[in-house]
XYZ file of C-alpha atoms in Angstrom:
400
model
C -17.791 32.654 4.754
C -14.345 32.893 5.909
C -11.096 31.275 4.066
C -10.663 28.907 6.690
C -14.000 27.466 7.465
C -15.156 24.123 8.436
C -16.802 22.082 5.823
C -20.585 21.889 6.069
C -21.914 18.143 6.363
C -23.364 17.485 3.096
C -25.731 14.694 1.949
C -26.732 15.126 -1.949
C -28.107 12.297 -4.148
C -24.690 11.673 -5.166
C -23.492 10.232 -2.026
C -25.157 9.097 0.843
C -23.796 8.382 4.217
C -24.645 6.590 7.548
C -23.721 8.053 10.731
C -21.435 5.935 12.861
C -17.781 6.373 14.793
C -15.408 4.435 13.619
C -12.976 2.402 15.633
C -9.065 2.354 14.398
C -6.289 0.690 16.190
C -4.666 4.087 16.831
C -4.707 4.140 20.506
C -1.779 5.071 22.002
C -0.035 6.333 18.852
C 0.848 9.841 17.822
C -2.625 9.710 16.045
C -4.772 9.083 19.232
C -6.228 12.576 18.626
C -9.875 13.971 18.616
C -11.590 13.512 15.039
C -9.364 10.663 13.775
C -12.384 7.854 14.696
C -14.864 10.345 13.025
C -16.544 10.247 9.732
C -15.263 13.640 8.309
C -17.460 15.936 6.646
C -17.229 16.082 3.011
C -18.603 18.066 0.026
C -19.090 16.726 -3.635
C -17.179 18.490 -6.360
C -18.287 16.803 -9.519
C -20.294 13.719 -10.439
C -19.546 11.660 -13.495
C -18.197 7.776 -13.963
C -15.715 8.950 -10.636
C -17.084 11.477 -8.026
C -14.868 14.011 -6.695
C -15.236 14.918 -2.817
C -13.535 17.079 -0.591
C -13.152 15.965 3.010
C -12.275 17.376 6.140
C -8.735 16.657 7.540
C -7.020 17.084 10.784
C -6.099 20.658 11.637
C -3.036 21.687 9.671
C -1.056 25.090 10.453
C -3.788 26.174 12.506
C -6.630 25.735 9.773
C -9.311 23.024 8.950
C -7.311 21.109 6.100
C -8.890 20.233 2.667
C -8.273 16.601 1.193
C -9.576 15.765 -2.378
C -10.491 12.271 -3.446
C -12.061 10.475 -6.552
C -14.792 7.807 -5.285
C -15.893 5.019 -7.870
C -18.293 2.292 -7.763
C -20.001 0.236 -10.680
C -22.932 2.180 -10.196
C -20.990 5.731 -10.916
C -19.433 4.023 -14.236
C -23.095 2.910 -15.230
C -24.677 5.981 -14.102
C -27.205 3.681 -12.314
C -26.258 4.001 -8.472
C -29.252 1.465 -7.644
C -26.892 -1.383 -8.988
C -24.428 -0.481 -5.769
C -25.335 -3.153 -3.311
C -23.284 -4.794 -0.567
C -20.100 -3.317 -2.495
C -16.412 -4.581 -1.316
C -14.044 -1.909 -1.189
C -10.601 -0.699 -1.829
C -8.564 2.042 -0.514
C -5.894 3.386 -2.802
C -2.757 5.186 -1.597
C -0.772 6.769 -4.236
C 2.989 7.381 -3.775
C 6.011 10.176 -4.196
C 4.842 12.384 -7.211
C 1.537 11.085 -7.267
C -2.102 12.290 -6.762
C -5.779 11.024 -6.309
C -5.710 8.899 -9.635
C -8.964 8.842 -11.275
C -8.119 6.077 -13.306
C -6.926 3.722 -10.525
C -10.444 4.272 -8.840
C -12.006 3.338 -12.135
C -9.962 0.317 -13.000
C -11.274 -1.454 -9.424
C -14.768 -0.073 -10.119
C -14.725 -1.976 -13.657
C -13.720 -5.114 -11.314
C -17.205 -4.778 -9.061
C -15.626 -2.665 -6.222
C -15.974 0.798 -4.722
C -12.725 2.630 -4.544
C -11.457 5.690 -2.865
C -8.346 7.560 -4.022
C -6.983 10.300 -2.221
C -4.487 13.090 -2.788
C -1.808 13.270 -0.296
C -0.036 16.138 -1.390
C -2.650 19.171 -0.775
C -4.032 18.919 -4.686
C -7.179 18.865 -6.035
C -8.169 17.573 -9.847
C -5.322 18.278 -12.437
C -2.757 18.586 -9.972
C -3.856 21.990 -8.611
C -3.101 22.874 -5.450
C -6.311 23.036 -3.186
C -7.205 25.655 -1.023
C -6.389 24.719 2.623
C -4.791 21.585 1.578
C -1.119 20.264 2.686
C 1.846 22.683 1.262
C 4.775 21.590 -0.512
C 7.836 23.527 -1.118
C 8.766 23.948 -4.846
C 6.428 20.573 -5.549
C 8.590 18.508 -3.091
C 6.875 16.292 -0.510
C 8.735 16.573 2.560
C 8.762 12.706 3.422
C 11.339 13.333 6.137
C 10.789 16.645 7.661
C 10.083 16.647 11.452
C 8.728 20.195 12.178
C 8.610 21.497 15.713
C 4.918 21.105 15.121
C 4.077 17.681 14.927
C 0.529 18.220 13.169
C 2.392 20.084 10.560
C 4.225 16.966 9.355
C 3.830 15.320 6.212
C 3.483 11.904 6.998
C 1.724 12.517 10.042
C -1.236 14.225 8.127
C -0.778 11.518 5.338
C -1.339 8.716 7.408
C -4.371 10.929 9.293
C -5.594 11.416 5.891
C -5.895 7.816 4.813
C -7.538 6.966 7.998
C -10.087 9.359 7.597
C -10.889 8.672 4.023
C -11.286 4.781 5.188
C -13.768 6.093 7.830
C -15.581 8.019 5.298
C -15.770 5.087 2.915
C -17.108 2.790 5.167
C -20.259 4.636 5.957
C -21.344 4.890 2.644
C -24.654 2.645 2.632
C -23.718 0.858 -0.264
C -20.105 -0.789 1.212
C -19.959 -3.964 2.926
C -17.668 -2.484 5.899
C -16.407 -6.307 6.497
C -14.538 -6.108 2.705
C -12.417 -3.673 2.640
C -8.852 -3.514 1.892
C -6.037 -1.243 1.193
C -3.222 -0.983 -1.400
C -0.607 1.585 -2.079
C 2.330 2.081 -4.539
C 5.859 3.115 -3.335
C 5.334 5.584 -0.842
C 1.590 4.596 -0.614
C 3.371 1.240 -0.199
C 4.976 2.527 3.210
C 1.825 4.099 4.373
C -0.280 0.532 3.555
C 2.447 -1.095 5.790
C 1.889 1.398 8.363
C -1.956 0.933 8.142
C -1.586 -2.956 8.291
C -0.846 -2.479 11.982
C -2.711 0.990 12.638
C -5.952 0.502 11.269
C -7.096 -3.339 12.081
C -10.505 -2.891 10.332
C -8.946 -3.734 6.896
C -9.441 -7.434 6.107
C -6.459 -7.304 3.252
C -3.473 -5.197 2.776
C -1.095 -5.159 -0.639
C 1.869 -2.826 -0.429
C 3.733 -2.347 -3.588
C 7.514 -1.844 -3.426
C 6.908 0.116 0.015
C 8.566 -1.187 3.129
C 10.233 -0.698 6.494
C 13.538 -0.337 7.594
C 14.001 2.589 5.428
C 17.442 3.630 6.700
C 18.516 0.439 4.997
C 17.200 1.807 1.400
C 19.627 3.254 -0.734
C 17.594 6.603 -1.577
C 15.821 6.427 1.411
C 19.073 5.737 3.491
C 20.307 8.793 2.083
C 17.530 10.969 2.943
C 16.997 9.523 6.442
C 21.047 10.527 6.630
C 20.521 13.954 5.545
C 18.540 15.192 8.649
C 20.049 15.618 12.239
C 20.546 12.514 14.193
C 18.020 13.735 16.887
C 15.391 14.054 13.849
C 16.635 10.839 12.536
C 15.595 9.114 16.111
C 12.593 10.856 16.033
C 11.357 10.000 12.313
C 12.188 6.468 12.856
C 10.230 6.101 16.229
C 7.289 7.803 14.698
C 6.870 6.814 11.337
C 8.962 3.898 10.222
C 6.717 1.218 9.325
C 8.518 -1.501 11.159
C 6.976 0.169 14.437
C 3.410 -0.658 13.470
C 3.495 -3.636 10.785
C 4.349 -6.351 13.460
C 0.590 -5.652 14.937
C -1.124 -6.542 11.335
C -3.750 -9.200 11.875
C -5.277 -9.305 8.257
C -3.377 -11.049 5.262
C -0.723 -9.145 3.696
C 0.735 -9.697 0.332
C 4.102 -7.816 -0.391
C 4.722 -7.099 -3.711
C 8.180 -5.590 -4.851
C 10.874 -5.901 -7.768
C 14.312 -7.826 -7.143
C 15.998 -4.262 -8.302
C 13.751 -1.791 -6.904
C 15.549 1.664 -6.532
C 14.093 2.878 -3.700
C 13.190 -0.380 -1.342
C 16.037 -2.865 -1.247
C 15.414 -6.733 -0.533
C 17.360 -6.450 2.352
C 14.656 -3.805 4.262
C 11.821 -5.721 2.393
C 12.855 -9.240 4.310
C 12.962 -7.709 7.423
C 9.721 -6.063 7.204
C 7.544 -8.959 5.784
C 9.560 -10.965 8.491
C 7.248 -9.138 11.120
C 3.765 -10.133 9.568
C 2.567 -13.600 10.563
C -0.042 -13.755 7.580
C 2.054 -12.721 4.710
C 2.172 -13.499 0.946
C 5.171 -12.899 -1.168
C 5.604 -11.653 -4.884
C 8.946 -10.736 -5.703
C 9.275 -10.394 -9.313
C 12.750 -9.970 -11.458
C 12.893 -6.932 -13.752
C 9.699 -5.041 -12.252
C 9.753 -1.471 -13.048
C 8.986 0.941 -10.638
C 5.949 3.411 -11.380
C 2.139 3.985 -10.208
C 1.030 2.223 -13.468
C 3.494 -0.532 -13.181
C 2.697 -1.202 -9.738
C -0.983 -1.009 -9.734
C -1.074 -3.442 -12.909
C -0.182 -6.202 -11.165
C -2.883 -8.509 -11.343
C -1.947 -10.529 -8.374
C -3.024 -7.567 -6.252
C -6.729 -8.533 -7.270
C -6.559 -11.966 -7.339
C -5.239 -11.733 -4.011
C -7.834 -9.763 -2.576
C -10.782 -11.132 -4.461
C -10.283 -14.317 -3.122
C -10.428 -13.191 0.367
C -13.720 -11.208 -0.334
C -15.214 -13.485 -3.035
C -13.612 -16.802 -2.673
C -12.426 -16.720 -6.621
C -9.196 -18.549 -7.346
C -6.137 -17.957 -5.140
C -2.633 -17.398 -6.241
C -0.305 -20.412 -5.845
C 1.359 -20.088 -2.657
C 4.931 -22.024 -1.482
C 4.669 -23.451 1.850
C 6.914 -25.825 4.233
C 10.015 -24.701 2.547
C 13.321 -26.219 3.680
C 16.923 -26.324 2.871
C 18.580 -29.667 4.155
C 22.166 -30.598 3.078
C 22.027 -28.509 0.094
C 18.523 -29.361 -1.193
C 15.589 -27.585 -1.277
C 12.178 -28.688 -0.901
C 8.942 -27.314 -0.626
C 5.197 -27.664 -1.550
C 2.786 -25.722 -3.435
C -0.818 -25.151 -2.444
C -3.617 -23.451 -5.140
C -1.425 -24.819 -7.705
C -2.953 -25.651 -11.185
C -1.616 -27.990 -13.404
C 0.394 -25.444 -15.574
C 2.199 -24.116 -12.583
C 6.154 -23.431 -12.859
C 8.739 -22.886 -10.507
C 11.820 -21.252 -10.982
C 15.227 -20.495 -8.612
C 16.133 -16.950 -9.423
C 19.301 -15.688 -8.123
C 22.331 -13.212 -8.192
C 25.970 -13.821 -7.982
C 26.335 -10.118 -8.562
C 28.837 -8.446 -5.325
C 29.550 -5.224 -7.021
C 26.669 -3.430 -8.480
C 23.942 -1.790 -6.095
C 21.001 -3.588 -5.647
C 18.901 -1.923 -8.308
C 21.631 -2.706 -10.965
C 22.179 -6.411 -9.944
C 21.810 -9.173 -12.675
C 19.518 -11.824 -11.758
C 19.241 -15.528 -13.276
C 16.292 -17.415 -13.187
C 16.277 -21.539 -13.395
C 13.173 -23.509 -14.124
C 13.018 -26.279 -11.120
C 10.605 -29.089 -11.747
C 7.482 -29.491 -9.958
C 5.850 -33.173 -9.132
C 2.895 -33.498 -7.572
C 3.070 -30.065 -6.221
C 6.254 -30.500 -4.870
C 9.428 -29.044 -5.591
C 12.979 -30.649 -4.661
C 15.810 -29.123 -5.992
C 19.620 -28.073 -5.314
C 20.184 -24.538 -3.659
C 21.489 -21.916 -5.561
C 24.702 -22.008 -7.704
C 28.021 -21.344 -5.680
C 28.542 -17.580 -5.555
C 25.129 -16.182 -5.394
C 24.404 -13.747 -2.593
C 20.456 -13.594 -2.461
C 18.019 -16.187 -4.258
C 14.481 -17.155 -3.643
C 11.972 -19.672 -5.426
C 8.957 -18.244 -7.271
C 6.025 -19.652 -8.857
C 4.277 -18.952 -12.208
C 0.765 -20.271 -13.037
C -1.148 -20.285 -16.115
C -2.560 -17.131 -15.987
C 0.477 -15.412 -15.738
C 0.318 -14.828 -11.593
C 3.480 -15.085 -9.836
C 4.262 -15.599 -6.067
C 7.319 -15.999 -4.220
C 8.967 -18.043 -1.408
C 11.224 -16.347 1.192
C 14.098 -14.428 0.560
C 17.862 -16.065 1.139
C 20.952 -13.973 1.748
C 24.074 -15.892 1.716
C 26.471 -12.914 2.497
């Protein structure tokens, strides 16, 4: 067998598959290529509480590409796969420095979901480079590289590998293909924003931290500015989520920290403004990491309400500012819901270092009526906190 062989399609007791062709929304984009709508060939590497698989990506550097992923279900955890029937599913997209996180897939499986978490850096278990996987120089992901060959660009392949992972999981017989969501952390959030507009088969999307308009975001803006003007134009046109997320038809929950170091609120607001069916959750003091990102209970609450009709997040609606007064209504509110006006008057610090203040405002009969942020505020927004500790937010207000 040669080094660059094509995977044999393997059907074993651990994983079986339905044969079908997927239909994504990539027509007319750079991902409109042969194979992108097909279920990828795969093989099983290990079977325990999470199944390790390698599936075939698009051609990369003139050879067949290998992509590693973990797949977990309630049945893989219990050891009884006969329990896996009509499962909702979630596609999990890691961010910078990440991998196929086994514990992330298991977390969702324990909640009753099937989950697939793929590695987008060419690595397999224990972060060891996979033969025929994507390549990184000195372990650094080339997020903004614009190579002469489109098919060798990291983000081109990363997006394709997420599309193919979705093709794969939706063909497993235990999956309810009408209940599949996607969520991603940081750069995985960037890709999730893209997927919301590129892959209309998802029924929910939750980007955490990541957004579009990356040339407006601190460290991201520096990275964009570090490539040639021609490559900047090419990268933004091909990859920035602002080109795609406006086509999202599914509900999208945006989660970010008010002080996020990588994804600033200005770019965040420009991104969510493109989405009609949007929900917001902006947290003061939220840290930036994979584990902090996926630990937000709002993610599961949002998706599970859509898929299993469980109680939803509280939502701020009918937000208005009139003569210096803010009015809004709250839907899905519990008796214990609290509301806060969050603001910063800091005009000298970088966004990630600004000090934020929170003032509790009264809620009466699920209505909010309060003055706008105090004089000197440059950014403010309303937020809700329910009795379960779940948060949601109103739209960001910029006063400068």
